[in-house]
XYZ file of C-alpha atoms in Angstrom:
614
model
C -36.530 98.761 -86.947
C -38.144 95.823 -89.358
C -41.450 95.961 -87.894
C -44.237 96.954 -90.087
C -46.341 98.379 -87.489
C -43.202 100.615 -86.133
C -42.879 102.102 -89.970
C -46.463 102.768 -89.543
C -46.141 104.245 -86.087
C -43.703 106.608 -87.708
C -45.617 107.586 -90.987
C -48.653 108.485 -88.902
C -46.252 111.131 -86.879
C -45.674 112.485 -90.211
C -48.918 112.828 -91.581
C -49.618 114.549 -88.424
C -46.866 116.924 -89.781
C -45.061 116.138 -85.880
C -41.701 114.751 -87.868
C -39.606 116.797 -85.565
C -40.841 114.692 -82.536
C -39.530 111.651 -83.910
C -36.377 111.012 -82.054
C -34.139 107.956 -82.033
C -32.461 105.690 -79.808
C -30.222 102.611 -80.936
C -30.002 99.716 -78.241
C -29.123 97.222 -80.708
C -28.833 95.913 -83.888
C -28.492 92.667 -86.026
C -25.787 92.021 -88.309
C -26.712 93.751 -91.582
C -29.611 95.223 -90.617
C -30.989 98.621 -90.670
C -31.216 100.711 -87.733
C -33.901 102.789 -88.857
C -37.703 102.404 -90.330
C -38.176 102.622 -94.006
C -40.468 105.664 -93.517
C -37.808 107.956 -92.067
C -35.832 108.081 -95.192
C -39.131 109.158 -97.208
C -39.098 112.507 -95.681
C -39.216 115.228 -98.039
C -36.914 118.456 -97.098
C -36.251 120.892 -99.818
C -36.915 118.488 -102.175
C -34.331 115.642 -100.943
C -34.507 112.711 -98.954
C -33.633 113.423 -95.606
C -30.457 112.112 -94.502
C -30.013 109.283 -91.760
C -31.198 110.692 -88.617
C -29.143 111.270 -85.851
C -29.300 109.527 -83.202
C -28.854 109.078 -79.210
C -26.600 104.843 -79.948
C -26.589 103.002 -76.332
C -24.033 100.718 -77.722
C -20.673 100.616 -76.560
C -19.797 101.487 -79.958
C -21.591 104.583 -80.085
C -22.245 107.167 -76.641
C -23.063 104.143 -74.149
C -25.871 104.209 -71.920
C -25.808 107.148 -70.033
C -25.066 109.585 -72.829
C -27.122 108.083 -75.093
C -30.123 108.697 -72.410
C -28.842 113.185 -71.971
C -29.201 113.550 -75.618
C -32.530 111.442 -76.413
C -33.638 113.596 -73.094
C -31.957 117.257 -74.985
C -33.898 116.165 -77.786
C -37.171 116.243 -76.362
C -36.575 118.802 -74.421
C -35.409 120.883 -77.210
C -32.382 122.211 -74.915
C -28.341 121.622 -75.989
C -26.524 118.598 -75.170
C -23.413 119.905 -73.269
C -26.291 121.884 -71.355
C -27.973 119.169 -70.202
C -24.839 117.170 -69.259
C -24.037 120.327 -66.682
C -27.744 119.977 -65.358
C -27.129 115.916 -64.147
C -24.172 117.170 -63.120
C -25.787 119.705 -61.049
C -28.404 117.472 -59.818
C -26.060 114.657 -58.677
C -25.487 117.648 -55.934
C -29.070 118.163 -54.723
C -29.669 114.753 -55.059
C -29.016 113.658 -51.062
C -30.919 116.888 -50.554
C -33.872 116.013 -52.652
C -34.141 112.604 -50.902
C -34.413 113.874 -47.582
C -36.937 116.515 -47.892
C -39.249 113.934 -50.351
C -38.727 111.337 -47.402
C -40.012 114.170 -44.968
C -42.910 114.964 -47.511
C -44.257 111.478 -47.827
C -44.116 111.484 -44.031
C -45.929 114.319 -43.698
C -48.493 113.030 -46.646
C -48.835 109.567 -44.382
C -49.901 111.160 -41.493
C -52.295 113.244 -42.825
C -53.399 110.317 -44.672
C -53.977 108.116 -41.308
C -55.520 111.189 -39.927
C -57.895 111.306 -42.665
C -58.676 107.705 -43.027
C -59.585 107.787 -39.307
C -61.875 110.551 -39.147
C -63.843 109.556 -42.271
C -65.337 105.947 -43.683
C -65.141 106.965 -46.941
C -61.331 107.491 -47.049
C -60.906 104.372 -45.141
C -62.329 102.576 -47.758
C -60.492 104.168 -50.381
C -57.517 103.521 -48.550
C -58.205 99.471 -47.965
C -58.646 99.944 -51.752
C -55.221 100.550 -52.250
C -53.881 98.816 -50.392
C -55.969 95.743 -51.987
C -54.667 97.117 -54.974
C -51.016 96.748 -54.161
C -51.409 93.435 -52.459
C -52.944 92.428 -55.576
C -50.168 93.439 -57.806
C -47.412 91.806 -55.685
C -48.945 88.811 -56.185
C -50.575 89.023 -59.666
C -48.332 91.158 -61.552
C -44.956 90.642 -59.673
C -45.849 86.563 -59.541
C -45.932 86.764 -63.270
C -42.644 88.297 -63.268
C -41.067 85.902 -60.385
C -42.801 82.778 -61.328
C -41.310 82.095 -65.010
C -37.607 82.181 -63.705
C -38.698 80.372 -60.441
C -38.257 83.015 -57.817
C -41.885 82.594 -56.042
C -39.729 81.953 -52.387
C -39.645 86.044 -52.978
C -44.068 86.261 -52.468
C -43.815 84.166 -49.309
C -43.487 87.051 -47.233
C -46.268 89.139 -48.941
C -48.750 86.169 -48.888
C -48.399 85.946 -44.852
C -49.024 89.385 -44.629
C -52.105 89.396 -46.639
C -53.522 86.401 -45.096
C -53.154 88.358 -41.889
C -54.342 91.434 -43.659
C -57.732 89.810 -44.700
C -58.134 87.072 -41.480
C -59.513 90.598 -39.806
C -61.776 91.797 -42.564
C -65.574 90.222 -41.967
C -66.412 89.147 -45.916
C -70.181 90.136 -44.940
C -69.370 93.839 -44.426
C -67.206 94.242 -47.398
C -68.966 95.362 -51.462
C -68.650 93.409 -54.363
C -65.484 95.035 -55.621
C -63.628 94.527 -51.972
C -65.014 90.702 -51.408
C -63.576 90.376 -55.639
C -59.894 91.349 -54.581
C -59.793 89.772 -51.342
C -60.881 85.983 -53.188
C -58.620 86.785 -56.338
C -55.982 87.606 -53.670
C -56.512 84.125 -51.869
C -56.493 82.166 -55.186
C -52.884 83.705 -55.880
C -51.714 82.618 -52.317
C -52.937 79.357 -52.712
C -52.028 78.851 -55.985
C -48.390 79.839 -54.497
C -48.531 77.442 -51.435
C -49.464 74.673 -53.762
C -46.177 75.421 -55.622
C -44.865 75.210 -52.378
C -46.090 72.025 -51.656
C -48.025 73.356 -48.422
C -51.842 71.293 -49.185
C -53.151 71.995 -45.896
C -52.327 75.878 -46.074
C -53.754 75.732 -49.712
C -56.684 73.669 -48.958
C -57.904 76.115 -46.196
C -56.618 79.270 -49.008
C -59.283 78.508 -51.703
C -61.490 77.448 -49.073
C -61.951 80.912 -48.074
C -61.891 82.141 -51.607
C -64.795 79.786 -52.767
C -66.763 81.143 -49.744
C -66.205 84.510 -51.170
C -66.859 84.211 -55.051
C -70.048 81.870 -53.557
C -71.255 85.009 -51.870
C -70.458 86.854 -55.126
C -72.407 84.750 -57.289
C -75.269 84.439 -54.925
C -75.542 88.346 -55.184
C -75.541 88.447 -59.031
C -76.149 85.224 -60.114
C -76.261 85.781 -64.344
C -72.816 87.655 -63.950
C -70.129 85.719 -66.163
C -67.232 87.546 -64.056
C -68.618 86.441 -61.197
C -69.449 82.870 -62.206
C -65.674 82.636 -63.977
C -64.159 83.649 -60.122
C -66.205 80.954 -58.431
C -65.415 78.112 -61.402
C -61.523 79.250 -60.260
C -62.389 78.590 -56.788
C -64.511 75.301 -56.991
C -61.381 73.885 -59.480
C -58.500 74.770 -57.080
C -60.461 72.930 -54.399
C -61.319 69.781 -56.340
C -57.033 69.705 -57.623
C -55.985 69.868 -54.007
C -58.620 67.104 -52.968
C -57.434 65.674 -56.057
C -53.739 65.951 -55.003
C -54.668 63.967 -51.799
C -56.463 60.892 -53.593
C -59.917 62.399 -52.506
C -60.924 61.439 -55.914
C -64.779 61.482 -55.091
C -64.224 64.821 -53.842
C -62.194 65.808 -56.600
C -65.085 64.437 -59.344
C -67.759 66.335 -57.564
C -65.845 69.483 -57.860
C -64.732 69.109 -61.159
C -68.058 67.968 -62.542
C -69.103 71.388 -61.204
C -66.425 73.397 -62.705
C -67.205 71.994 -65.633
C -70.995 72.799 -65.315
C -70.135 76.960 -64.597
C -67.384 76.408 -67.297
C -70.414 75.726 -70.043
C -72.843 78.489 -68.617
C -69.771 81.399 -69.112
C -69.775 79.422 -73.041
C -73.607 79.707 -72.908
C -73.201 83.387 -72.390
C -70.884 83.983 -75.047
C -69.795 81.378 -77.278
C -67.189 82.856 -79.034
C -65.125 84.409 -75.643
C -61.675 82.315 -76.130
C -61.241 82.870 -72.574
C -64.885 80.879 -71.654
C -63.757 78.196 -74.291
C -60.839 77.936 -72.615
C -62.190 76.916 -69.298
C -64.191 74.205 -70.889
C -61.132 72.460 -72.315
C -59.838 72.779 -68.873
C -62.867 71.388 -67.215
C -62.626 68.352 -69.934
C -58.553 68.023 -68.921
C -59.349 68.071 -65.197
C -61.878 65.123 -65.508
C -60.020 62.966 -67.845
C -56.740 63.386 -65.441
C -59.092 62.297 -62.359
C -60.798 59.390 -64.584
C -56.571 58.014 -65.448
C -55.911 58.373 -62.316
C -58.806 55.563 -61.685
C -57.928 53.375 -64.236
C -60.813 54.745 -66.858
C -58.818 55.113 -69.464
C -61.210 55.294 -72.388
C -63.659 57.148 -70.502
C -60.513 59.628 -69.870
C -59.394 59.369 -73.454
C -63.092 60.799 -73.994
C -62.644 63.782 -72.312
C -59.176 64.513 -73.485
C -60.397 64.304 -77.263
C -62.738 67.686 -77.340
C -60.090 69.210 -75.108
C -57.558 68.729 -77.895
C -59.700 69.929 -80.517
C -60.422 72.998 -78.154
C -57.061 73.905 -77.519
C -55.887 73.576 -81.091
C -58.760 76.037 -82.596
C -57.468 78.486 -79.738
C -53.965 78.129 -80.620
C -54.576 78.791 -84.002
C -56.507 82.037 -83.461
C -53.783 83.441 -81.236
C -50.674 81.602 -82.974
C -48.184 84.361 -80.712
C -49.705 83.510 -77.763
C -47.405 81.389 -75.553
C -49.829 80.465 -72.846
C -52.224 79.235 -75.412
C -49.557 77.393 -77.039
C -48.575 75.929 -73.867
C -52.228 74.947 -73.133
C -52.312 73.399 -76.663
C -48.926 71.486 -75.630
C -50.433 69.814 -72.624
C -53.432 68.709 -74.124
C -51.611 66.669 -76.254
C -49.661 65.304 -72.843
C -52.961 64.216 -71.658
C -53.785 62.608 -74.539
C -50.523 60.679 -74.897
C -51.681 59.554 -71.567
C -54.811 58.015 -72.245
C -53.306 56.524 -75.507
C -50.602 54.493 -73.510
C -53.494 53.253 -71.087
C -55.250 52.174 -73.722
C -52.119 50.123 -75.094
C -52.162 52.864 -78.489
C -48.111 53.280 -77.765
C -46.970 54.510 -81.156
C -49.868 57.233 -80.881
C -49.132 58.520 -77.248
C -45.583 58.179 -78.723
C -46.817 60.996 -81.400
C -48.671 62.607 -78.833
C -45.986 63.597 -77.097
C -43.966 63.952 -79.504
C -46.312 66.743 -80.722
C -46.114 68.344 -76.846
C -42.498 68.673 -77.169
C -42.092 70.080 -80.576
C -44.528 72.991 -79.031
C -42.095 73.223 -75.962
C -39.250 73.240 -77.855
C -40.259 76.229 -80.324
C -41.739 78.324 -76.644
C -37.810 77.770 -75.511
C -36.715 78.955 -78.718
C -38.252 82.182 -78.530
C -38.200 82.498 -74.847
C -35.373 80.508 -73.080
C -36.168 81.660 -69.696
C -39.670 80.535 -70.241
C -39.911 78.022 -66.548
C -43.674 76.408 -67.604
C -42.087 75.369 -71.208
C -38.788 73.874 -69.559
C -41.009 71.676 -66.817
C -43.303 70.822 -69.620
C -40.202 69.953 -71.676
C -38.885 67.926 -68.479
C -42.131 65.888 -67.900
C -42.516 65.501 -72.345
C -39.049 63.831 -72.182
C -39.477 61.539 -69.352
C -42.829 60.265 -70.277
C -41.286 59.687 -73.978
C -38.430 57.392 -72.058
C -41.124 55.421 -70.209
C -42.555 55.262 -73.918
C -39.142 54.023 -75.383
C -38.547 51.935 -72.499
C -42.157 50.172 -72.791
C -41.552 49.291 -76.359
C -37.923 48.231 -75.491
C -36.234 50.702 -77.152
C -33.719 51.016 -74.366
C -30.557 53.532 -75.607
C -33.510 55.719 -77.026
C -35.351 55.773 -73.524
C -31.937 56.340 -72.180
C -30.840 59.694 -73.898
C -34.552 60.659 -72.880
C -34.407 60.465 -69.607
C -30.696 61.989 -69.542
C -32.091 64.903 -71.527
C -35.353 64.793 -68.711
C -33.050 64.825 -65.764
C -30.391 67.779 -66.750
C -33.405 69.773 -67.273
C -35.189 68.621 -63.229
C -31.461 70.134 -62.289
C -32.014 73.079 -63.963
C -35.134 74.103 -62.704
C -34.681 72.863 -58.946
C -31.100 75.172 -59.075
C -32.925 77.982 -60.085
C -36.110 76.957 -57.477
C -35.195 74.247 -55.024
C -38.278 74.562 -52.701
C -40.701 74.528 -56.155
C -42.833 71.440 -54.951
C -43.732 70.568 -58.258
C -40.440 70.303 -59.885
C -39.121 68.129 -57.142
C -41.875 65.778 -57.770
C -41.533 65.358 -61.624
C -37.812 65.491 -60.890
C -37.730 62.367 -58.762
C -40.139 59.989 -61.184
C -37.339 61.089 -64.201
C -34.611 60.021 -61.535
C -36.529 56.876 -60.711
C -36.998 55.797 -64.573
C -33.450 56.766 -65.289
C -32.080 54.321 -62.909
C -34.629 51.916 -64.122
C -33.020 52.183 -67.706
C -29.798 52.168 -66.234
C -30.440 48.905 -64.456
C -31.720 47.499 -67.663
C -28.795 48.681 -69.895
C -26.471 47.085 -66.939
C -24.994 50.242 -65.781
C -25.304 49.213 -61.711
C -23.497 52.271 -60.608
C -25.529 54.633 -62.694
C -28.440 53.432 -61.928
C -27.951 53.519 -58.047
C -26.826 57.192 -58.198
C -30.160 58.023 -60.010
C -32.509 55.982 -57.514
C -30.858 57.551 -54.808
C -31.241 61.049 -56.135
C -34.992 59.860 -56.598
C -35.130 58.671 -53.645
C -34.275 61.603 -51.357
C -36.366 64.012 -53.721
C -39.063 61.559 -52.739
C -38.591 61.247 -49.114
C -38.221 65.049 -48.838
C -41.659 65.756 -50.182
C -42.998 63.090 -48.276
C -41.636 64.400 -45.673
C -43.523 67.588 -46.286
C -47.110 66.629 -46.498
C -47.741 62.407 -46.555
C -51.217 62.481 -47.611
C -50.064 63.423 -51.206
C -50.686 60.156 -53.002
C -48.712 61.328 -55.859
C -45.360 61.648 -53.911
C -46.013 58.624 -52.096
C -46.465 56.989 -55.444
C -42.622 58.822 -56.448
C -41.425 57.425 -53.355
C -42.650 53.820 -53.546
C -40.971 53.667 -57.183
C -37.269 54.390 -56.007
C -37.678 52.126 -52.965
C -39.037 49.274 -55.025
C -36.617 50.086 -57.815
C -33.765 49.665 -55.204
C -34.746 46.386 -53.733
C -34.751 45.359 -57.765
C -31.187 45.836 -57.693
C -30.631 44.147 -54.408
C -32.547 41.045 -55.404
C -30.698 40.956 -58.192
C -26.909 41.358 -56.708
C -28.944 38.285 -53.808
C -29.543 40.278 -51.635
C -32.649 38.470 -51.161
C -33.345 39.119 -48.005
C -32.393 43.105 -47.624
C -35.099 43.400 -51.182
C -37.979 41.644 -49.368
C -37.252 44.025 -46.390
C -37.513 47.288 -48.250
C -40.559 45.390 -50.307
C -42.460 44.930 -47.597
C -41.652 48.287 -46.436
C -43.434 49.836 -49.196
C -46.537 47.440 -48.970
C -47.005 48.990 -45.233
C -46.864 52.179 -46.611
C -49.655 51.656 -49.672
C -51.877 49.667 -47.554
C -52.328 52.759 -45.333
C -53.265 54.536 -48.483
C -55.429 51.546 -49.423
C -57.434 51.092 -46.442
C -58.625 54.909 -47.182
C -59.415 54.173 -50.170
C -56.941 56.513 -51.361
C -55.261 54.360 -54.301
C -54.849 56.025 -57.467
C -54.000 53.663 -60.682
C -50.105 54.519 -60.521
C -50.297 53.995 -56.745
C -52.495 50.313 -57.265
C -49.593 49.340 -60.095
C -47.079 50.301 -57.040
C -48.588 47.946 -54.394
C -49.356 44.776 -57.155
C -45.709 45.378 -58.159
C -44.189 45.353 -54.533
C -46.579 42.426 -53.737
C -45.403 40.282 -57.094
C -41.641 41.394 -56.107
C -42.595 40.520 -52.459
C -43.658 36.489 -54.041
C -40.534 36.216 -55.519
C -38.173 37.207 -52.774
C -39.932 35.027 -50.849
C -39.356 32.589 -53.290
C -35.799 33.035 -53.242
C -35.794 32.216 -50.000
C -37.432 28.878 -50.174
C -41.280 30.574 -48.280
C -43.481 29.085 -51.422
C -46.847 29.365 -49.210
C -45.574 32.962 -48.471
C -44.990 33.630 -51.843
C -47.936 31.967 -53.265
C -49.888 34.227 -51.286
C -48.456 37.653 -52.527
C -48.761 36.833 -56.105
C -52.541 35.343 -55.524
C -53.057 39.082 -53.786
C -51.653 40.607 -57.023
C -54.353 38.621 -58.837
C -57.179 39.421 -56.465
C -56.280 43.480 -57.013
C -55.765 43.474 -60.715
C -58.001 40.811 -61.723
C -61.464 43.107 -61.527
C -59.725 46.442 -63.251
C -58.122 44.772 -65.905
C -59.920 45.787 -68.883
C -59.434 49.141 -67.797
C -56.124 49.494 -66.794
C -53.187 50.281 -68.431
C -50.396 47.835 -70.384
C -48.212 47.638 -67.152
C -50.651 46.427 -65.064
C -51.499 43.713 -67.492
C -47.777 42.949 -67.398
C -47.651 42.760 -63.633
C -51.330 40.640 -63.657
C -49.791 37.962 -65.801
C -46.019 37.522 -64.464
C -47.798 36.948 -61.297
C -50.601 34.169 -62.677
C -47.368 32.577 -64.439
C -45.888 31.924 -60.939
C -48.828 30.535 -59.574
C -49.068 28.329 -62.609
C -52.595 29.747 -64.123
C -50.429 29.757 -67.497
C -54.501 29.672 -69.754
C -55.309 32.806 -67.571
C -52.357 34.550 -68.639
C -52.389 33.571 -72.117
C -54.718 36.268 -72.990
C -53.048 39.088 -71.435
C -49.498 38.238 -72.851
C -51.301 38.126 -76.402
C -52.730 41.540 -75.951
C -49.315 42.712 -74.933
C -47.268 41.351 -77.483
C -49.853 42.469 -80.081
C -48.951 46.452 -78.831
C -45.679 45.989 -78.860
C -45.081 45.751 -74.818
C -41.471 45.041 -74.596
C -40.789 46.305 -71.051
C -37.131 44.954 -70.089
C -38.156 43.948 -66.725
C -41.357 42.089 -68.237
C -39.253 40.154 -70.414
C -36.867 39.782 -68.124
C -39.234 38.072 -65.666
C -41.324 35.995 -68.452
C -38.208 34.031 -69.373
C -37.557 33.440 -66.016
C -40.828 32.134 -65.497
C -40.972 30.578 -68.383
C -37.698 28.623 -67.791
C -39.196 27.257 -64.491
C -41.852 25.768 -66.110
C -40.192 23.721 -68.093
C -39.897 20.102 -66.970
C -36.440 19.120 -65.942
C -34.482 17.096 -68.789
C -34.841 13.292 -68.384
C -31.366 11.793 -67.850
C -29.949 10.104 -70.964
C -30.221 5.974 -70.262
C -26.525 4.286 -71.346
């Protein structure tokens, strides 16, 4: 009733002189507001104002739903009230009736239908047109409706049947327009199975659909619809190769997206959409170049995205999904900033991302992409807090990081991606835990971690990220046990994990989180040994710690500085290390753990005290 536009919707009806079909319905109202536009009460009658209007009032103050619906249908119908109350009345009657003969009708409609699409091509096509059409809204227009409040479990059903629909249709014999809503179909379905954590289905999904928008392009090559399809098909290929650790795969693909991203901006620079994909194209790379340890080659790619994704937010400031866009780009950022050791900036970073969130939630609670943005912002800013030692503020982070992972897997519990950020919040709320001294805490959060892990896992092994989820709680666990002396149980469990990296390893399939992983379990590995009086063995882990940080270390990030120097500390390289422990106490590095360990190295060095002579 405050809207401008709605007042002007109204005085246009009267300049019209169509006043009379103005008719009102109350749902709600605020406190103290008016129920009515401004305009209505400028109508002229005889002279006079009009009074207030009547009006059909939904509220259970007023007629209630169904009433209120009779008269605002009386109304337009021009017909009394009490008259059109007898008429539901009525119809309530003929109602079983009515069903019955329609459901004989649209039998009778069918058939002639199937006899008609059998007898001529032409309504055959028209026919696989609709039902394209529908398939195509149930998962486009119905996903958009499921997918916010986590309900995509519902499409699973409709994507096997159109997978089966299409795996008869030969792509050569279909048009343009068929061969378009058969690969926009595919991208939805494998855009779901991703969700669902399914790669290999997915994988084989936009396979098809890049084979499809290929052919498309190939027929109309200068077509910015068609080019747009195919960069959607070439990206969701490279993410899934990137998914697996593929990440020379995953470059080449991106690298192309990229390149059809900047011929759509080439057509027309100022399309928001086309700008759009460019910023993406920029994310995608600098994620894959993180993920390698590049971090100021990444940070160089996340820059113009920001810039991108601010200028678009601006121009569309109601826009949520451009808001949410903007929001990530600064997660990206943050990112970069911590690999390059810039804490208190990926600190405002995602700070920044979460302020976005938070005002998304505000307007939209039930908003799913804002809450697991909100879930990953907090987590990250508790690894941030925890980092720079800041432990009770990393603490209430992760808490607040966690109760949201709940959230989201109650309302989804097969949603493949919540489960993964879930189980890394878990994992770094049991490692704050264990820091702040809170044992039983922080074994009820591993564990929680750990079985998210493990079920994912479980799933699909060749995803390097949940592997990398996985190898945290384990290693996090065998902490604990080293520390209660367990010494022996924590080099088990250690050397557990190494097995499982090293397969990753030997295919070349390391990402930087996953390299930080193995160097960590093979330092912990040295100093169980340690504990149990193996020096050679443990000599030899923290010499292979040096050997697979010692080439990447200008480009990796703080923690795997932290790791490279605890472990040339134990072998007694204390010159080598000196460097690296100045560069991390000049950023402010104050990991518990790393302090932790440094004064226990430290200690050791000392030379015993010489006995006092009497």
């Amino acid at each position: 009733a405050q809207s401008r536009w709605v007042n002007e919707e109204v005085r246009q009806f009267q300049r019209l002189g169509r006043a009379e079909r103005i008719h009102f319905l109350i749902v709600d109202e605020a406190p103290g507001a008016p129920c009515f536009p401004p305009a209505l009460f400028a109508m002229q009658r005889d002279g006079a104002a009009a009074a207030e209007p009547i009006a059909a009032d939904a509220r259970r103050s007023g007629d209630g739903k169904s009433h209120a619906r009779l008269k605002l249908i009386a109304g337009i119908l021009g017909i009394s009230y009490d008259k059109l109350v007898q008429r539901e009345h009525q119809r309530g009657y003929r109602r079983m009736a009515t069903i019955a003969i329609a459901a004989t009708f649209a039998l009778a409609v069918l058939t002639v239908f199937t006899v008609v699409a059998i007898t001529s091509r032409r309504e055959a096509e028209a026919q696989r047109g609709h039902a394209e059409s529908l398939v195509e809204f149930m998962l486009g227009d119905l996903r958009q409706k499921l997918e916010p409040e986590g309900q995509l479990s519902t499409l699973d059903a409709v994507g096997k049947q159109a997978l089966a629909y299409y795996a008869a249709q030969d792509p050569a014999s279909l048009d343009a327009d068929a061969l378009a809503r058969r690969a926009r179909a595919l991208h939805m379905i494998g855009e779901v199975d991703d969700q669902r954590g399914r790669l290999d289905d997915a994988l084989g999904v936009f396979k098809q659909a890049a084979n499809s928008t290929g052919e498309l392009l190939a027929r109309d090559k200068d077509n910015p619809k068609r080019i747009f399809d195919h960069a959607q098909s070439v990206y969701w290929v490279g993410e899934i190769a990137f998914e697996r650790g593929e990440a020379a795969t995953a470059e080449a693909a991106f690298n192309n997206y990229k390149a059809l991203a900047t011929r759509l901006t080439g057509i027309d620079p100022g399309n928001a959409d086309w700008q759009a994909e460019v910023e993406y194209a920029d994310s995608d790379l600098g994620t894959l170049l993180i993920g390698q340890g590049r971090v100021d080659d990444a940070a160089a790619s996340f820059e113009p995205a920001l810039v991108v994704a601010e200028a678009l937010a601006r121009r569309a400031p109601n826009d949520h999904a451009r808001r949410t866009e903007l929001a990530q780009a600064h997660a990206w950022l943050a990112d970069a900033r911590a690999g390059q050791g810039r804490l208190a900036d990926a600190v405002a970073q995602r700070q920044a991302e979460i302020g976005i969130s938070e005002e998304i939630l505000a307007e939209n609670p039930k908003n799913r992409d804002a809450k697991s943005a909100l879930l990953v912002a907090e987590h990250e800013l508790g690894s941030l807090s925890l980092v720079r030692g800041k432990l009770s503020m990393a603490l209430s982070q992760l808490q607040r990081s966690v109760a949201l992972a709940d959230e989201l897997l109650e309302a989804d519990p097969e949603n493949a991606v919540t489960a993964s950020y879930s189980a890394s919040a878990y994992a770094q709320l049991g490692e704050a835990a264990d820091d702040a001294g809170d044992s039983a805490a922080a074994r009820k959060s591993l564990a929680r971690a750990r079985d998210l892990a493990a079920q994912l896992v479980k799933r699909d092994p060749t995803v390097v990220a949940w592997q990398s989820r996985l190898s945290t709680a384990l290693l996090l666990q065998a902490r604990m046990m080293a520390e209660s002396g367990d010494a022996l149980g924590a080099l088990r469990q250690t050397q557990g994990v190494i097995q499982r990296l090293d397969t990753l390893r030997q295919s070349h399939r390391l990402d930087l989180s996953t390299r930080l992983h193995y160097a960590e379990a093979l330092l912990m590995a040295g100093q169980q040994n340690a504990a149990l009086g193996d020096q050679s063995q443990a000599r030899d882990n923290w010499q292979r710690v040096v050997t697979a940080l010692s080439a990447n270390v200008d480009g990796t990030a703080p923690p795997a500085q932290a790791i490279l120097a605890i472990a040339l500390l134990e072998l007694g390289r204390h010159d080598e290390a000196a460097p690296l422990l100045a560069r991390l106490d000049s950023i402010g590095y104050r990991d518990p753990e790393f302090i932790r360990q440094r004064a226990v190295v430290d200690a050791a060095a000392q030379p015993a005290p010489t006995p006092a002579v009497h």
